[in-house]
Coordinates of C-alpha atoms and ligand atoms in Angstrom, one line a residue:
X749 CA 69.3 141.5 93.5
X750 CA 72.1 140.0 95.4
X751 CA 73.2 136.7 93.6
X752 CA 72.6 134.7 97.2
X753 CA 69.0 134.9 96.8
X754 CA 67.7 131.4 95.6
X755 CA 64.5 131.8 94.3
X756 CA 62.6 128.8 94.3
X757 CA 59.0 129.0 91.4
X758 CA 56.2 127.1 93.0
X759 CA 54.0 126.7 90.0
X760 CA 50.4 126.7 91.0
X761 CA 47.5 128.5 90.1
X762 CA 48.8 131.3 90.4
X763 CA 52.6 130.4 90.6
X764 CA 54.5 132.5 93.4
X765 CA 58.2 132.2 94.6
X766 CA 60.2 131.2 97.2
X767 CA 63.0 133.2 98.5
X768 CA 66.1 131.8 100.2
X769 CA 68.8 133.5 102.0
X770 CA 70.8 135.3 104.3
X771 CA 69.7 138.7 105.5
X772 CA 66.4 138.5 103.7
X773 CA 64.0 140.2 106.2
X774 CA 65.5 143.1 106.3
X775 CA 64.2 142.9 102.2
X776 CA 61.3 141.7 103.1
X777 CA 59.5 144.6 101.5
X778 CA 61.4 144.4 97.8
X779 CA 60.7 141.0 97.5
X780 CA 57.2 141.0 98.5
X781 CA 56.6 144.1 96.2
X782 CA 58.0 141.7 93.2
X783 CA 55.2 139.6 93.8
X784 CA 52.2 142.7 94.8
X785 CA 51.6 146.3 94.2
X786 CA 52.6 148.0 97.5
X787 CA 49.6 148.0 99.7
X788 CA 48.0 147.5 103.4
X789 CA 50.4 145.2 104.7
X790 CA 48.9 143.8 108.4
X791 CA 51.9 141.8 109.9
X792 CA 50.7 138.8 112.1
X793 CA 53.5 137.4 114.6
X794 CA 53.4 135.9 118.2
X795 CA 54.8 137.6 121.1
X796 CA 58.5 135.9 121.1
X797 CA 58.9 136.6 117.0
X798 CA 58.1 140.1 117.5
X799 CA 60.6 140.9 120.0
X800 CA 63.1 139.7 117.0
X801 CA 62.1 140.6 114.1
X802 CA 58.9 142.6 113.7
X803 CA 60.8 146.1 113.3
X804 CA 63.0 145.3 110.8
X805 CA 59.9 143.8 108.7
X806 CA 58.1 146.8 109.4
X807 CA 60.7 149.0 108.2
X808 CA 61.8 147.4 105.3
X809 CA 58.1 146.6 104.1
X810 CA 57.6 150.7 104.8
X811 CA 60.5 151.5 103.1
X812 CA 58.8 149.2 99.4
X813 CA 55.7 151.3 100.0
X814 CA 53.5 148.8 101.9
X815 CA 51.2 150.8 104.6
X816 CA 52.1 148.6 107.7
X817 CA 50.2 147.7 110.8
X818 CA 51.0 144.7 113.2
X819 CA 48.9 142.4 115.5
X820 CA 50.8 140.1 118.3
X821 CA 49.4 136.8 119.5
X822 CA 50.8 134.9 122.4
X823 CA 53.8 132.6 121.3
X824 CA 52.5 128.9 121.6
X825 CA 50.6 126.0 119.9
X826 CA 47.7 126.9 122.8
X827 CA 47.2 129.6 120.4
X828 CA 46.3 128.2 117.4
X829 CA 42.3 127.8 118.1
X830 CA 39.3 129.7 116.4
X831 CA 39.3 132.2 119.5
X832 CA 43.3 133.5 118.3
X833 CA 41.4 133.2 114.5
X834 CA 38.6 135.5 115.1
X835 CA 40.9 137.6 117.5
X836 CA 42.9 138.2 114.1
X837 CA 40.1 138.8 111.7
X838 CA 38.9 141.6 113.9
X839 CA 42.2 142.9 113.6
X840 CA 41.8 143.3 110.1
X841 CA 38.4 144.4 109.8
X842 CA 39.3 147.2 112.9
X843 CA 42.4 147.8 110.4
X844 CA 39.7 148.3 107.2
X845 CA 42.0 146.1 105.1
X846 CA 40.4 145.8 102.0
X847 CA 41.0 143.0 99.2
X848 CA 43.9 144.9 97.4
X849 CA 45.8 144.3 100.9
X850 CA 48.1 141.5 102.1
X851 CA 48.1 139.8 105.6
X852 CA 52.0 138.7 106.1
X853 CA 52.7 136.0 108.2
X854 CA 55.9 135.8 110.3
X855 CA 56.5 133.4 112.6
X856 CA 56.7 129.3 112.7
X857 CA 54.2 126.9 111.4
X858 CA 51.5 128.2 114.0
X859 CA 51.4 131.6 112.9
X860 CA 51.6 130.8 109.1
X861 CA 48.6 128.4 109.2
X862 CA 46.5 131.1 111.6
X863 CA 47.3 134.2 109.2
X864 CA 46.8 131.8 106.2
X865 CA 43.4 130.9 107.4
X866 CA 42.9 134.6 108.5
X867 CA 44.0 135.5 105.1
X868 CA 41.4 133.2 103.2
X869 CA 38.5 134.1 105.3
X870 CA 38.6 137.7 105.9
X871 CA 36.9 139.4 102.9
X872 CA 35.9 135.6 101.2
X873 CA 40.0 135.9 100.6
X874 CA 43.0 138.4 100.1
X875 CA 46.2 137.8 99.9
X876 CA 49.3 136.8 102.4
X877 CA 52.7 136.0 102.3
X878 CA 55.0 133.5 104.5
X879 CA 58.1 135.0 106.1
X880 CA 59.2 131.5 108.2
X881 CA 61.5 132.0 111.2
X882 CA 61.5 128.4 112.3
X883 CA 63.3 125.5 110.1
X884 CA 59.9 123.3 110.4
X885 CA 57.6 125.8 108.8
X886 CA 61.1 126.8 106.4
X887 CA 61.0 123.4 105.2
X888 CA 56.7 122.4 105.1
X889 CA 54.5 124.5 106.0
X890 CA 55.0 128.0 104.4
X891 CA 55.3 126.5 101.0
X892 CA 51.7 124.6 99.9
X893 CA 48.8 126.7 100.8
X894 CA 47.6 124.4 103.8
X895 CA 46.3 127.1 106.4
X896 CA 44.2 125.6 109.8
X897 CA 43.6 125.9 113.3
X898 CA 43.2 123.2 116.0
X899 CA 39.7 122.5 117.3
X900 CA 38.6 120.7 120.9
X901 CA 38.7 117.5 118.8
X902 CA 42.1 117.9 117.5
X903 CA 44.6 119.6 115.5
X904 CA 44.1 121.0 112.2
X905 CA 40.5 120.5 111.7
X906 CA 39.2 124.0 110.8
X907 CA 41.1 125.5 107.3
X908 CA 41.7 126.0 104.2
X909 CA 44.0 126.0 100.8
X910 CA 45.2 129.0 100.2
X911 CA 48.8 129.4 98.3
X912 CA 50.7 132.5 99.8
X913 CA 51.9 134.9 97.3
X914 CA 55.6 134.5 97.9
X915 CA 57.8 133.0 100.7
X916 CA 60.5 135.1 102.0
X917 CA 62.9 132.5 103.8
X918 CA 65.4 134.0 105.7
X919 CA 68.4 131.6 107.0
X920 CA 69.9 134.3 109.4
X921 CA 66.3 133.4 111.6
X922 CA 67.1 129.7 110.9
X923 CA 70.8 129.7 112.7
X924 CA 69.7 131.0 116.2
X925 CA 67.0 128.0 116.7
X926 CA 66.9 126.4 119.9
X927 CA 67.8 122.9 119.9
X928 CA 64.4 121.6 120.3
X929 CA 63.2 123.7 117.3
X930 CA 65.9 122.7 115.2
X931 CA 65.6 118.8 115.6
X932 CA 62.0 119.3 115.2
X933 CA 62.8 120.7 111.7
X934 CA 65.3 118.1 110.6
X935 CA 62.7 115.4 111.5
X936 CA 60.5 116.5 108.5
X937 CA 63.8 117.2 106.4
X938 CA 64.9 113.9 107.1
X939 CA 61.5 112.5 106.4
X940 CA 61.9 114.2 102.8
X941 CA 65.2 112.7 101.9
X942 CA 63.6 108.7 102.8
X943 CA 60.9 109.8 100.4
X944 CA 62.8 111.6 97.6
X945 CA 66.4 112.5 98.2
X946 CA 69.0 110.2 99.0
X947 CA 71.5 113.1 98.6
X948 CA 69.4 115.5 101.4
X949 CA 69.3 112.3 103.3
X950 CA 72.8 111.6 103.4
X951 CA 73.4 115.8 104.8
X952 CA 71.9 114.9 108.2
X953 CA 74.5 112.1 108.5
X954 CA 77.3 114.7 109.7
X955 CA 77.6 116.2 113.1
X956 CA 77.1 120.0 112.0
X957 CA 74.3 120.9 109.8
X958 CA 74.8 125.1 109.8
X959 CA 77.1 124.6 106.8
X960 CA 74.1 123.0 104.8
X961 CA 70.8 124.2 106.2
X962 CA 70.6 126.8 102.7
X963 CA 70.6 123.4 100.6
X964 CA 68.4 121.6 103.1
X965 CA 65.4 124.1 103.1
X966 CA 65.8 124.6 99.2
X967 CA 65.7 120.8 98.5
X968 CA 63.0 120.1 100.8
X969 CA 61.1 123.1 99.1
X970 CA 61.9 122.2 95.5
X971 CA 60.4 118.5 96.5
X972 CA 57.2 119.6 98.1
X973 CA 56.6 122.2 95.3
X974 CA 57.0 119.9 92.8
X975 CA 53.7 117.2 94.7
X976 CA 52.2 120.9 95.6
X977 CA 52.1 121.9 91.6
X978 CA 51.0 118.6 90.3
X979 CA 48.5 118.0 93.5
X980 CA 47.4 121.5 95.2
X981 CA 44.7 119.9 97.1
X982 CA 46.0 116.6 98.7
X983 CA 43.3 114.2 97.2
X984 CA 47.1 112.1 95.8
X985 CA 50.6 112.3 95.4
X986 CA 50.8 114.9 98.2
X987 CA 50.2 112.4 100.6
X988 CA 53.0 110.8 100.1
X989 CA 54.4 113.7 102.3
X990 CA 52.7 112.3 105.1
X991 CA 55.8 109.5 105.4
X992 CA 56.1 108.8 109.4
X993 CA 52.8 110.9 110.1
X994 CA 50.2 108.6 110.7
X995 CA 51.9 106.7 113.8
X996 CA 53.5 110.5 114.4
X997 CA 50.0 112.3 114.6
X998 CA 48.8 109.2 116.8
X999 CA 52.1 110.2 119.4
X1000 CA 50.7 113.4 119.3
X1001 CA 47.6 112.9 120.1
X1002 CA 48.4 110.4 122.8
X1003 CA 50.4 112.5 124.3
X1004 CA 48.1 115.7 124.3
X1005 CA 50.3 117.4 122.2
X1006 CA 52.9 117.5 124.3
X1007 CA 55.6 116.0 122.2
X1008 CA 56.2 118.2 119.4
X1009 CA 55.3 117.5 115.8
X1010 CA 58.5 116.8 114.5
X1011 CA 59.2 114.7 117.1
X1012 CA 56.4 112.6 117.1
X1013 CA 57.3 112.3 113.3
X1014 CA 60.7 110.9 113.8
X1015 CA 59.4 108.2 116.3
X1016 CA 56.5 107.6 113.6
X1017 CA 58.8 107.4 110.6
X1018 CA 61.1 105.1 112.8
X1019 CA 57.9 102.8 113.1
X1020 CA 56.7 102.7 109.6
X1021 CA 60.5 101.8 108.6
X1022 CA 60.7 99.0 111.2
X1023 CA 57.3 97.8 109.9
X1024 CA 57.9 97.8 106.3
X1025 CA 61.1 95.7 106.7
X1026 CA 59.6 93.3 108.7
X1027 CA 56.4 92.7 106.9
X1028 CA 58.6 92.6 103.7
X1029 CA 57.6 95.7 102.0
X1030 CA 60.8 97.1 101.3
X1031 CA 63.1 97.1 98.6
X1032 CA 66.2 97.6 100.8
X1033 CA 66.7 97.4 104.4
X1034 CA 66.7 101.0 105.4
X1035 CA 65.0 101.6 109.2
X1036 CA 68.7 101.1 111.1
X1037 CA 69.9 103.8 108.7
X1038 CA 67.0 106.1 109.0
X1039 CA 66.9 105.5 113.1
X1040 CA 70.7 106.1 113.3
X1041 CA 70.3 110.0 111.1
X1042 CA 67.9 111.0 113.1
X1043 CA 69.0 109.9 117.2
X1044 CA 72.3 111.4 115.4
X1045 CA 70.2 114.9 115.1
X1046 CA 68.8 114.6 118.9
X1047 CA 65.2 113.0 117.6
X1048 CA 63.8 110.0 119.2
X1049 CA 63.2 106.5 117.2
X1050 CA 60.4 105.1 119.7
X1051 CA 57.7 105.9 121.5
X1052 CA 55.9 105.3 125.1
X1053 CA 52.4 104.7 123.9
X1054 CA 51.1 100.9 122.6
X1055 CA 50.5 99.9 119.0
X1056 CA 47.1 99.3 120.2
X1057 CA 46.8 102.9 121.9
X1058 CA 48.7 104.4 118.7
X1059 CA 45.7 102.5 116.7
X1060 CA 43.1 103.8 118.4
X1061 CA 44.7 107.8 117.9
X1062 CA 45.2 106.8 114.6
X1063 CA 41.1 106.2 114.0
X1064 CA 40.7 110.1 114.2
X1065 CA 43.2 110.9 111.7
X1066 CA 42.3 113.4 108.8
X1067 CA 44.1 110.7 106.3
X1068 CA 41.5 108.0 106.8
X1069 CA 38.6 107.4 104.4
X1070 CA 36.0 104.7 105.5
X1071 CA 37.5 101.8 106.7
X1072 CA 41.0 102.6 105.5
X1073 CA 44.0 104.5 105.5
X1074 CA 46.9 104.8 103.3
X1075 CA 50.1 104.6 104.3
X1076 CA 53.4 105.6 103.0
X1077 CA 56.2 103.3 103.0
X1078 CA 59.9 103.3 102.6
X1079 CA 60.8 101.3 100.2
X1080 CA 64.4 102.2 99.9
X1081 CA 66.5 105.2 101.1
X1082 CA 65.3 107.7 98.3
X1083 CA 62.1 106.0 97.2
X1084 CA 58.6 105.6 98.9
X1085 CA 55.3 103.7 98.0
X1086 CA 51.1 103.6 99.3
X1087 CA 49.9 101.4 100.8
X1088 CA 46.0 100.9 101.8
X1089 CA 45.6 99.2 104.7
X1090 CA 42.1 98.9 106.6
X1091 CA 42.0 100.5 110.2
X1092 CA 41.9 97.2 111.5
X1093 CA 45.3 96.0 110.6
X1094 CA 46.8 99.3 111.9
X1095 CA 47.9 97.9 115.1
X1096 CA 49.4 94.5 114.3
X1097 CA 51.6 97.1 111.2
X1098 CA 52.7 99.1 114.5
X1099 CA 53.2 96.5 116.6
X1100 CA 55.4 95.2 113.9
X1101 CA 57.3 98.0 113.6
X1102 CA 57.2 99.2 117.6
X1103 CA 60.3 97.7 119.0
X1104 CA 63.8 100.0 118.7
X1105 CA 66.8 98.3 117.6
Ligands
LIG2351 N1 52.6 119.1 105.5 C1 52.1 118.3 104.4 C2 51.5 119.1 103.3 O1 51.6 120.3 103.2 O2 50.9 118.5 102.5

């Protein structure tokens, strides 16, 4: 195998790898056959991923041995509802997959977490792979087993855990993004230096990131594998990944989902660091540096909607238990803490941290 491959062991039960490079869906099939016997392989892609990529991972998956079928759903969040879900489980049951076969998810963060859920329900569970074409579900989503689909009430409610059997990250897919789908993925890289990485912080504080995206998406990987490993199903230390996201789910919501997740992540982090300073709970000043990296990588710092209407969103969120929620704080660039605050205090902590420098 060609020495650019970085392989990246995610060691849960059972472990599986990552795979980072150039070129790599066109070896789709090799690398997937390192981790299962050749097989049904039903590929599950949205209508704009397919026009890229879907022959070449058909080929290459046909030329490892893997019997290949395809299914296409509209490109879009609008698609990621039970209606898409049970569209794609017929698929496989019309296909006859059977639980030796593989489901292999390529696309963004909408089509990994529909074919993960597909995956985990069709036949009480068989197996999928991740091959992530967007930088967002590169550096979160297809590593960590979290697979859903948004219900009337809100985003994410209906899923499962359900660790893919490798990732197949290919960086070509990564250097093409739009803008918008770019920034959206440096949000939750960003958010992962505050937490962890100093280092991967200090990356997004240049002008060109296409020279360092490789060591971006491995170090943002490494990091979540290593919560994923010692806390697969996000009763702890997982959580901690959910830095910026409880103000950034509340934009979302507010907004009908029409600001985009990583977005909504960057004006939520921004929040949460502007809080923590002022209510003392940091270590080091560090919100004018974090607001600074990321209006330098085209993501906002603010947001439209009140503390109060961002606490009232924020009452819905998945994160909350009784009465209270924990939140994530920055302590320093590099370093994070939790925080349990009760629901109540939510929007005097945003209202805190609300105004932009
Ligand atoms: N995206 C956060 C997690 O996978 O836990």
């Amino acid at each position: 195998m060609a020495n650019t491959i970085q392989t990246i062991p995610i060691k849960t039960q059972p472990e599986y790898t990552v795979f980072i490079g150039p070129g790599l869906l066109g070896r789709c099939g090799e690398l997937i056959a390192s981790a299962l016997a050749p097989c049904r392989a039903a590929v599950v892609t949205d209508s704009n991923v397919a026009k890229l990529y879907l022959s070449q991972v058909e080929e290459s998956l046909r030329l490892a041995g893997f019997a290949v079928c395809a299914h296409i759903f509209p490109a879009g969040e609008e698609s990621k509802n039970l209606s898409t879900l049970s569209q794609v489980l017929e698929f496989l049951a019309e296909e006859q997959l059977t639980r030796s076969d593989c489901v292999v998810a390529l696309g963004g963060g909408v089509c990994g977490d529909m074919a993960g859920f597909a995956a985990g329900c069709y036949l009480r569970g068989i197996k999928y792979v991740q091959l992530p074409t967007t930088l967002l579900s590169a550096v979160d989503s297809s590593v960590g087993g979290k697979t859903a689909v948004d219900l009337r009430h809100g985003k994410n409610l209906a899923g499962l855990f359900l660790q893919p059997s490798a990732v197949v990250c290919d960086m070509d897919c990564l250097k093409t993004l739009p803008p918008l789908e770019r920034a959206d993925g440096a949000a939750e890289a960003i958010k992962t230096g505050v937490l962890s990485d100093e280092g991967l912080f200090a990356l997004f504080d240049t002008d060109d990131l296409t020279g360092d995206l490789g060591e971006i998406v491995a170090r943002c990987i490494a990091f979540k594998g290593s919560l994923v490993e010692r806390d697969e199903l996000d009763n702890g230390l997982r959580r901690t990944l959910n830095l910026g996201h409880t103000a950034g789910h509340a934009i979302e919501k507010c907004s009908g989902y029409t600001v985009h997740h990583g977005h909504a992540v960057a004006a939520g982090l921004s929040i949460i660091a502007r809080a923590a300073e002022a209510l003392g709970w940091t270590e080091e000043p560090c919100a004018k540096r974090i607001c600074t990296v990321l209006r330098r990588n085209c993501l906002p710092t603010g947001t439209e909607y009140s503390p109060r209407a961002l606490a009232h969103a924020a009452l819905a969120d998945k994160k909350r238990r009784g009465g209270e929620i924990a939140l994530v704080i920055p302590r320093r660039i590099g370093t994070c803490g939790m925080k349990t605050v009760s629901v109540g205090e939510l929007e005097s902590i945003f209202a805190a941290g609300w105004e932009e420098f």
